[in-house]
Coordinates of N, CA and C in Angstrom, one line a residue:
X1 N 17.4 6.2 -7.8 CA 16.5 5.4 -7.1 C 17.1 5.3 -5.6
X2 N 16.2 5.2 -4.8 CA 16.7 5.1 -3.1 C 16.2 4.3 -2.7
X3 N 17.3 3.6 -2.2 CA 17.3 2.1 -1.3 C 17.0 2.3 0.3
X4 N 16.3 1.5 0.4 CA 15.4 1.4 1.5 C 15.9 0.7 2.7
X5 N 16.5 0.9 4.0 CA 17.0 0.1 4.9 C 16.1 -1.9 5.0
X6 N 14.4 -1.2 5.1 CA 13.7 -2.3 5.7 C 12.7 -2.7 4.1
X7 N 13.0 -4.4 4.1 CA 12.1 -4.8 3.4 C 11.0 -6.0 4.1
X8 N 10.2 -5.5 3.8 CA 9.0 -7.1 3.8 C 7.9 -8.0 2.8
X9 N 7.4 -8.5 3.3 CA 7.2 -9.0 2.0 C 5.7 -9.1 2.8
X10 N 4.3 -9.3 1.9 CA 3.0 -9.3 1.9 C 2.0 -10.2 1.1
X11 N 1.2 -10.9 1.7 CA 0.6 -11.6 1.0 C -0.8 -11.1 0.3
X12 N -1.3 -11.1 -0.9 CA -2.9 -10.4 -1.2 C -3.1 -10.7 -2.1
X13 N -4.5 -10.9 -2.4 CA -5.6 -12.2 -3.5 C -5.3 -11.4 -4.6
X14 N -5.5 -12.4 -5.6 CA -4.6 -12.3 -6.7 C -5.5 -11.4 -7.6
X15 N -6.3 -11.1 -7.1 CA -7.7 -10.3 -8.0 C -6.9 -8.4 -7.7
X16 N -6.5 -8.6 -6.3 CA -6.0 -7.4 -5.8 C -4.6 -7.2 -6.8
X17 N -3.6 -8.4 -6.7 CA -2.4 -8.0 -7.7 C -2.7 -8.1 -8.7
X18 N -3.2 -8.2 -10.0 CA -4.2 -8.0 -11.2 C -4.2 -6.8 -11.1
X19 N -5.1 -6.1 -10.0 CA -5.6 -4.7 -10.2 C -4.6 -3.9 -10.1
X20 N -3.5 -4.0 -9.3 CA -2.6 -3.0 -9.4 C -1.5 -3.0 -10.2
X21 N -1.5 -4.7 -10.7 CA -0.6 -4.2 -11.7 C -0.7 -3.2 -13.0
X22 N -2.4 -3.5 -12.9 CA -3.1 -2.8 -14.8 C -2.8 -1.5 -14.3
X23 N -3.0 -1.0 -12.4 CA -2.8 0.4 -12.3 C -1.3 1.1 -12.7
X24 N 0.0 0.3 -12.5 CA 0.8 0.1 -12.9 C 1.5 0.6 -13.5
X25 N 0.8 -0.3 -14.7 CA 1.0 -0.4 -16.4 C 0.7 0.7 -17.0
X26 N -0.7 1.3 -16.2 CA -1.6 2.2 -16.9 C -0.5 3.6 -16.6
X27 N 0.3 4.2 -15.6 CA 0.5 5.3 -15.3 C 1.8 4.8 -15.3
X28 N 2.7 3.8 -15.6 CA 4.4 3.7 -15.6 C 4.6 3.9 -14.3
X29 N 4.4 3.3 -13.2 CA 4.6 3.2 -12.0 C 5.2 1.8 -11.5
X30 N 6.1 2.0 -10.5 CA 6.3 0.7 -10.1 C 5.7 0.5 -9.0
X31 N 5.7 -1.0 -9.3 CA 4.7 -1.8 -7.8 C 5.2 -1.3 -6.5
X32 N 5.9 -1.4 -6.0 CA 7.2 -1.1 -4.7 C 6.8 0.3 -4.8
X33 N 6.9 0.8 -5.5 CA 6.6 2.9 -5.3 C 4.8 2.7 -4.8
X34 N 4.2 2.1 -5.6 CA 2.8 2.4 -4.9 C 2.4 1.7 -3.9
X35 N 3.0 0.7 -3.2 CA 2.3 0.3 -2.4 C 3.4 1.3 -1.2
X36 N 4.1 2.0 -1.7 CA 5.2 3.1 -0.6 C 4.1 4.0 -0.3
X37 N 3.4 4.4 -1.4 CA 2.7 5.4 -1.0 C 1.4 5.3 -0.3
X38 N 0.7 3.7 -0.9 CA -0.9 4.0 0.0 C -0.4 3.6 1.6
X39 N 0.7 2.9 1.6 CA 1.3 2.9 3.4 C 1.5 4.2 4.0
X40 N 2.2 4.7 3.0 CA 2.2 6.3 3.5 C 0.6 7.2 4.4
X41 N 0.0 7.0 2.9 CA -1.2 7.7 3.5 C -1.9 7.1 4.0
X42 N -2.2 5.8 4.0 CA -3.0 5.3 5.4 C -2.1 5.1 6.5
X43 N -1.3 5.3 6.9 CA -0.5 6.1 7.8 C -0.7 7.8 8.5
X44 N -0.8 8.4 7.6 CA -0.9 9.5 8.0 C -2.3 9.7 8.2
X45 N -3.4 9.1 7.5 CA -4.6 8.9 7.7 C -5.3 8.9 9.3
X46 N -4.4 7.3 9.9 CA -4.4 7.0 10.9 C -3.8 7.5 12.0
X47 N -2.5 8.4 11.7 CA -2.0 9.3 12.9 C -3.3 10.9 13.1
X48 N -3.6 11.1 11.8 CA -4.9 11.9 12.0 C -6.0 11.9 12.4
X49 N -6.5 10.5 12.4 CA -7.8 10.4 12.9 C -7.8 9.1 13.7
X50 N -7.3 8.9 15.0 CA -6.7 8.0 15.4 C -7.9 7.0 16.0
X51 N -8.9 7.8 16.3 CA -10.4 7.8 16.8 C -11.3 6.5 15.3
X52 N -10.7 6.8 14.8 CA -11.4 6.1 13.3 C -11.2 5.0 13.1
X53 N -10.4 4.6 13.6 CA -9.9 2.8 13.1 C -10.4 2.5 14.1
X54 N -10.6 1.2 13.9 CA -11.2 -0.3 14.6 C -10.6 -1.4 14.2
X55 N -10.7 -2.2 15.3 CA -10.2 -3.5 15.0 C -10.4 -4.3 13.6
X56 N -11.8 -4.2 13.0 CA -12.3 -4.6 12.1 C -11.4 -4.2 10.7
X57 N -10.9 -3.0 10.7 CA -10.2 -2.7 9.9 C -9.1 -3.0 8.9
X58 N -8.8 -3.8 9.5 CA -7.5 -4.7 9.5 C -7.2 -5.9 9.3
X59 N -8.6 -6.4 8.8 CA -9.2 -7.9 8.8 C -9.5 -8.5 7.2

């Protein structure tokens, strides 16, 4: 396992942590690993198409 310099913490309706936990559950994943990755790729998303986001986005 690799330890990570920076941690934060995040707030999200509890309909959304439900859902990911079943995603989870379903594929033996941990929470902290997936939410590593959709940062990732909405990251990379965003360094790609930088023209694409809006303010609204983020709301």
């Amino acid at each position: 396992m690799t330890k990570h310099p920076y941690q934060t913490c995040l707030r999200m309706p509890l309909t959304l942590k439900e859902d990911m936990t079943t995603i989870c559950d379903r594929y033996q994943i941990n929470e902290s690993d997936l939410m590593r990755r959709a940062i990732v790729e909405f990251v990379e998303s965003i360094q790609q198409n930088p023209n694409k986001t809006s303010r609204h986005m983020f709301i």
